[in-house]
Short mmCIF file of C-alpha atoms in Angstrom, two decimals:
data_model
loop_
_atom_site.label_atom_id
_atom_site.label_comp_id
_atom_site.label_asym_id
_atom_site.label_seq_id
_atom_site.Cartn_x
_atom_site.Cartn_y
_atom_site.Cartn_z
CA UNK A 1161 112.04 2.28 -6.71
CA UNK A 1162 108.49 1.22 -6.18
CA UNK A 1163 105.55 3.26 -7.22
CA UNK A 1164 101.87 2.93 -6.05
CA UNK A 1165 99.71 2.99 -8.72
CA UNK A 1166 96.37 4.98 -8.15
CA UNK A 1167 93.62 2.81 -7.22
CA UNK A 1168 91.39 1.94 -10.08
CA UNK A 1169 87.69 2.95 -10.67
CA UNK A 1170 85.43 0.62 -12.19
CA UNK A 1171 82.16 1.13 -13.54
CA UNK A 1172 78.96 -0.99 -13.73
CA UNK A 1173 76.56 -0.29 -16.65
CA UNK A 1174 73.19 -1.89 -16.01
CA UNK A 1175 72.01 -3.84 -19.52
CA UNK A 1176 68.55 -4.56 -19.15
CA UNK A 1177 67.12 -7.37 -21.18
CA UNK A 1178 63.24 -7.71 -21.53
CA UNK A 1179 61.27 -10.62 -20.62
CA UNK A 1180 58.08 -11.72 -20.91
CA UNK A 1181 56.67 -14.04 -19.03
CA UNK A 1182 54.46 -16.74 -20.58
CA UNK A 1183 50.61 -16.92 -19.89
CA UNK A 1184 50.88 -20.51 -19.02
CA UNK A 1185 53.25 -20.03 -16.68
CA UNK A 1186 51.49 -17.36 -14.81
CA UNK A 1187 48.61 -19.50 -14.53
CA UNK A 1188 50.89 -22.19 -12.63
CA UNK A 1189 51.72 -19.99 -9.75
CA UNK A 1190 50.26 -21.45 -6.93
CA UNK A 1191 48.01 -18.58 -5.05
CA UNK A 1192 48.85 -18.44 -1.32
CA UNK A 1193 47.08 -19.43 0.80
CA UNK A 1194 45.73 -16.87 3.21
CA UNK A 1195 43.67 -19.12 5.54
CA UNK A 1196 44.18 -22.16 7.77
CA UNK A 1197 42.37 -25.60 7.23
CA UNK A 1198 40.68 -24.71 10.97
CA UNK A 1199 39.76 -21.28 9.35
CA UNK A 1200 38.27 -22.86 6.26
CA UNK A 1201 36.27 -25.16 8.47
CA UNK A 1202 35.11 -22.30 10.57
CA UNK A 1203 33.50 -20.37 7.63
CA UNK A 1204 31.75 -23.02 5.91
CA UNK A 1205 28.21 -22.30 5.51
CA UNK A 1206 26.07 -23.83 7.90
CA UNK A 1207 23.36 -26.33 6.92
CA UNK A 1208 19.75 -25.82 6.44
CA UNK A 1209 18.27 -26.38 10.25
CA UNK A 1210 15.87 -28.93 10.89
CA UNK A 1211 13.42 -29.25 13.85
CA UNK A 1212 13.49 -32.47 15.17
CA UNK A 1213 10.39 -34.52 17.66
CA UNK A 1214 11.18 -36.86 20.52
CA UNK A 1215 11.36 -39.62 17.84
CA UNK A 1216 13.85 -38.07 15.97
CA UNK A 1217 12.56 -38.17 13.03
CA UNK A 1218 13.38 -34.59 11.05
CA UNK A 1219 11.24 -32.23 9.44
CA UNK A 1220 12.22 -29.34 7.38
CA UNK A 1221 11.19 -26.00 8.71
CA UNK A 1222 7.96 -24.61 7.49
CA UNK A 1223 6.81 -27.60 6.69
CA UNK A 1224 2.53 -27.20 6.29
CA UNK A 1225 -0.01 -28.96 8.71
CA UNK A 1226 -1.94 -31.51 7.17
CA UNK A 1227 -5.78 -32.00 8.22
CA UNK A 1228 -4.69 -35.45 9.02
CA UNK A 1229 -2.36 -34.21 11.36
CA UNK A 1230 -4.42 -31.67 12.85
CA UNK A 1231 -6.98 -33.83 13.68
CA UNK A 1232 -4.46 -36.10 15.63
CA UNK A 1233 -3.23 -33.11 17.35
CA UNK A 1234 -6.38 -32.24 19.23
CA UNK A 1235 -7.33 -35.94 19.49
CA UNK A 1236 -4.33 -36.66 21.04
CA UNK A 1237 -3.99 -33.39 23.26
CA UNK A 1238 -7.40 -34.86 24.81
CA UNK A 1239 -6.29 -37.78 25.63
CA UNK A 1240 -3.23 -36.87 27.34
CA UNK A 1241 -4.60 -33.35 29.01
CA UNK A 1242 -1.64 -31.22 26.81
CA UNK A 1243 0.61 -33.67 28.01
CA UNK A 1244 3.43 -32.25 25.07
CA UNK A 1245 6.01 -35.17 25.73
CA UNK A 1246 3.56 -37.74 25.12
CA UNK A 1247 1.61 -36.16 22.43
CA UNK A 1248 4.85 -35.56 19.73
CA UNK A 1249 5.58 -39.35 20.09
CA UNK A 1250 2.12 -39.43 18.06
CA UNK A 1251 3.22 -36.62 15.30
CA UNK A 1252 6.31 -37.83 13.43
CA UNK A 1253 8.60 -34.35 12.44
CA UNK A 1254 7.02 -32.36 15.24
CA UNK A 1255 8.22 -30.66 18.17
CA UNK A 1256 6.81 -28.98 21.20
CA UNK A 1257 7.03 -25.77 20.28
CA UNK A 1258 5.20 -25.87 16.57
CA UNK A 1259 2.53 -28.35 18.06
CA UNK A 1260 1.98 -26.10 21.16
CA UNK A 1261 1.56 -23.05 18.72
CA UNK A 1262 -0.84 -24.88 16.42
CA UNK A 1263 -2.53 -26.01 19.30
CA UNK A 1264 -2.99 -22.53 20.26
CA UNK A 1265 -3.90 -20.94 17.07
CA UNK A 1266 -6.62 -23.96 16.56
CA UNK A 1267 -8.28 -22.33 20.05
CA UNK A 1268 -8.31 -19.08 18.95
CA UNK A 1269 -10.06 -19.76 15.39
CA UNK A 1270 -13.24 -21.71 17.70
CA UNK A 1271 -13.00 -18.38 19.69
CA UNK A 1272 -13.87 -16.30 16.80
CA UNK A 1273 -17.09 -15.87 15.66
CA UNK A 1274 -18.82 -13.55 13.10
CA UNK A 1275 -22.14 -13.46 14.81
CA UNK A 1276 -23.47 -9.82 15.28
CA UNK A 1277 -23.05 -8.34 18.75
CA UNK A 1278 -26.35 -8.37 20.77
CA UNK A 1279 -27.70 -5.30 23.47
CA UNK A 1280 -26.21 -8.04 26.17
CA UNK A 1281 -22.84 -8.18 24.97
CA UNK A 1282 -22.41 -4.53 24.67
CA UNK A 1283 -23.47 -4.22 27.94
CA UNK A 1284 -21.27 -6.75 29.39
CA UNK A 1285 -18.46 -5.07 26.94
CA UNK A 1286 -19.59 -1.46 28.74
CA UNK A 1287 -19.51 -2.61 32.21
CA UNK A 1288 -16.46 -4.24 31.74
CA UNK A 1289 -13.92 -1.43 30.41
CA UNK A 1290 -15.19 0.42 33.43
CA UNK A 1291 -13.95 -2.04 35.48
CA UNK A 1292 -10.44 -2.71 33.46
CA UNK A 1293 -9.96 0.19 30.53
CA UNK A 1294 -8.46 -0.81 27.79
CA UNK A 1295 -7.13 -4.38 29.36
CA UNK A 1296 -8.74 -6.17 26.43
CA UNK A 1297 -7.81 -9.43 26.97
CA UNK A 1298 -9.39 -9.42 30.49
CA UNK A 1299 -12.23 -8.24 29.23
CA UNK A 1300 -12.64 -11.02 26.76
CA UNK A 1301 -12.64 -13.59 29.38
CA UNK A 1302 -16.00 -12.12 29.91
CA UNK A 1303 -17.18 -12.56 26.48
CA UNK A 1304 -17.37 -16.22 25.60
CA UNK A 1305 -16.63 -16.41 21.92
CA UNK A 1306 -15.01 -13.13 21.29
CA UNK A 1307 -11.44 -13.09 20.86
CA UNK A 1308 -9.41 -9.47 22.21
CA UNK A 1309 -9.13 -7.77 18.92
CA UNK A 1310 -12.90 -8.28 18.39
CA UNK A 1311 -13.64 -6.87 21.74
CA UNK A 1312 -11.28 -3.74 21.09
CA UNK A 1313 -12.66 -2.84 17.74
CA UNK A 1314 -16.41 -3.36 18.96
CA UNK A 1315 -15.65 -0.65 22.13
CA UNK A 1316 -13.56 1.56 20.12
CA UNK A 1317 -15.10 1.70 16.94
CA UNK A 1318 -18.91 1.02 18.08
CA UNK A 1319 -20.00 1.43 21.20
CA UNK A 1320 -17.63 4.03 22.94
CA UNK A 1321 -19.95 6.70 24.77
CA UNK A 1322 -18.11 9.49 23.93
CA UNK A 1323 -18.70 8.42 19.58
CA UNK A 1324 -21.63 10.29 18.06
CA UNK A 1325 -23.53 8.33 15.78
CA UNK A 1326 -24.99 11.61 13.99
CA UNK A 1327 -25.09 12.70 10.45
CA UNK A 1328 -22.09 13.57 8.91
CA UNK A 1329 -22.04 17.39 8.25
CA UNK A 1330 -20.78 19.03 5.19
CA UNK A 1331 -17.82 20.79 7.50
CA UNK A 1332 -16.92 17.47 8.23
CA UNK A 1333 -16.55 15.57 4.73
CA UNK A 1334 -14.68 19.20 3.53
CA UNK A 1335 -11.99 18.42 6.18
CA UNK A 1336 -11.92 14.53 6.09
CA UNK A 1337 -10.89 15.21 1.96
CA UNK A 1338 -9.07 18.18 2.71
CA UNK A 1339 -6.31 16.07 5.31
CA UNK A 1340 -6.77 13.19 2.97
CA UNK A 1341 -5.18 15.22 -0.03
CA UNK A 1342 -2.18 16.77 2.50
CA UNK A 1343 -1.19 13.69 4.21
CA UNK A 1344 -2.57 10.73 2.82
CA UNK A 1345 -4.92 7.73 4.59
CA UNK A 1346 -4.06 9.36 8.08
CA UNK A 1347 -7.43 8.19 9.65
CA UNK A 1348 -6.42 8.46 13.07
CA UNK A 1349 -4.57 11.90 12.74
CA UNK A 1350 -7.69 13.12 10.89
CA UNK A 1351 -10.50 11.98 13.60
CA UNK A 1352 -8.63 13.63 16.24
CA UNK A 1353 -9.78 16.81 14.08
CA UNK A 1354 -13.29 15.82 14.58
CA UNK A 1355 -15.36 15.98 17.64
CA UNK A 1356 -16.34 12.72 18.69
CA UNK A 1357 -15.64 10.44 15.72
CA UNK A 1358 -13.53 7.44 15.30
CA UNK A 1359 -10.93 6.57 12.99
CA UNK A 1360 -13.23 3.53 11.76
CA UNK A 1361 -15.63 6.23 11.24
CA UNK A 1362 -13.69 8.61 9.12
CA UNK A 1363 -12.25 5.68 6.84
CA UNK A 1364 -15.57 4.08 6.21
CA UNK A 1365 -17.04 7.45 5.26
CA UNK A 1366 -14.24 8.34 3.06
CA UNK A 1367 -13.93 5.32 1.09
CA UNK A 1368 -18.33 4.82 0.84
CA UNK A 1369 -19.18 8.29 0.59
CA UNK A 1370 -16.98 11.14 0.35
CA UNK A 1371 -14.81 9.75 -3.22
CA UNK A 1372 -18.08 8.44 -4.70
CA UNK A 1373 -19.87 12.10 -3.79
CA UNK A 1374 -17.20 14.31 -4.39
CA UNK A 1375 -14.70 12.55 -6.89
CA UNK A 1376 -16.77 9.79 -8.49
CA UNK A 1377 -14.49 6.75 -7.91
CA UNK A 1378 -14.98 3.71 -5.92
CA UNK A 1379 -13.17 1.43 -2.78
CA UNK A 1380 -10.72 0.01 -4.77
CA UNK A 1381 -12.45 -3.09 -3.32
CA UNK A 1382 -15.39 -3.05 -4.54
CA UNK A 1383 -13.92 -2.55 -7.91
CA UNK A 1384 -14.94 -5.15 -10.50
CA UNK A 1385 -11.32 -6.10 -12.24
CA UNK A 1386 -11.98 -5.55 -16.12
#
């Protein structure tokens, strides 16, 4: 007679053996690599630009004008009539654009001039803003030797009809320190609170008159340094 014996159970008992692993050998793991060789060349940092003239020669960028090469910049800018093409053939490691701003700033410098205004040019600066308001550069044209800013400060500051050119009242200084102490060098905020000066005004009168009348200190520059 035959008997089936029960089928048998068998257990599994986990033995866990520690293990360190070595230093050195954590070191040798080779870190994955996350990016492509396309990727890698795509976020290189990009070079240091250089401006370039029809020569080709190169130039680093903000590179300073030397007298020598100013002078060849107008001489040649003559000669050619602002001919750009043909002038940067003459200036090795320039290009159009920083010779054509030189150029530029070099025009407005002889513009300037320090000269005092005369009755004729505040006439001519009067007659003018009625004719164009406060188009300043159009007005310049007008005024041969005075750049734009020049001619706004002059109108705004100066000769503006509705300015008074009166003494300054007590009422006046007590406000102009009063506004200073709230909010600061707000010159233009602060004239508005006057009748009929400008913010020129107020600041000159503040800094020249009101701290060394009322608080006994100086423009900070007209301050001999110790």
């Amino acid at each position: 007679m035959y008997i089936n014996q029960p089928n048998p159970y068998y257990f599994f008992v986990p033995y866990y053996i520690p293990y360190q692993l070595n230093s050195s050998v954590l070191q040798e793991i080779p870190k994955t690599e996350l990016h492509s060789e396309s990727e890698k060349e795509q976020t290189k940092p990009l070079k240091d630009e250089y401006h370039t003239n029809a020569s080709g020669i190169v130039r680093g960028k903000g590179q300073l004008w030397t007298q020598k090469e100013i002078n060849n910049l107008v001489s040649y800018y003559k000669k050619y009539k602002g001919n750009w093409k043909q002038i940067i053939k003459h200036l090795k490691g320039r290009n159009i654009s920083q010779c054509s701003q030189k150029y530029r700033k070099l025009q407005d410098q002889e513009k300037r001039t320090k000269k005092k205004w005369s009755l004729a040019e505040d006439q001519i600066l009067i007659e003018a803003y009625k004719e164009f308001g406060r188009q300043w550069i159009k007005i310049s044209e007008r005024l041969p030797g005075r750049t734009s800013k020049q001619v706004r400060d002059r109108y705004v500051n100066q000769i503006d009809p509705s300015i008074t050119h009166e003494e300054w009242s007590k009422e006046e200084d007590r406000i102009i320190l009063e506004e200073y102490n709230k909010g600061g060098a707000r010159w233009a905020v602060i004239a508005k609170m006057l009748k009929n000066r400008s913010e020129n005004q107020v600041k000159n009168r503040f800094y020249y008159t009101i701290l060394k009348k009322y608080q006994g200190e100086q423009h900070p520059y007209l301050k001999v340094q110790e």
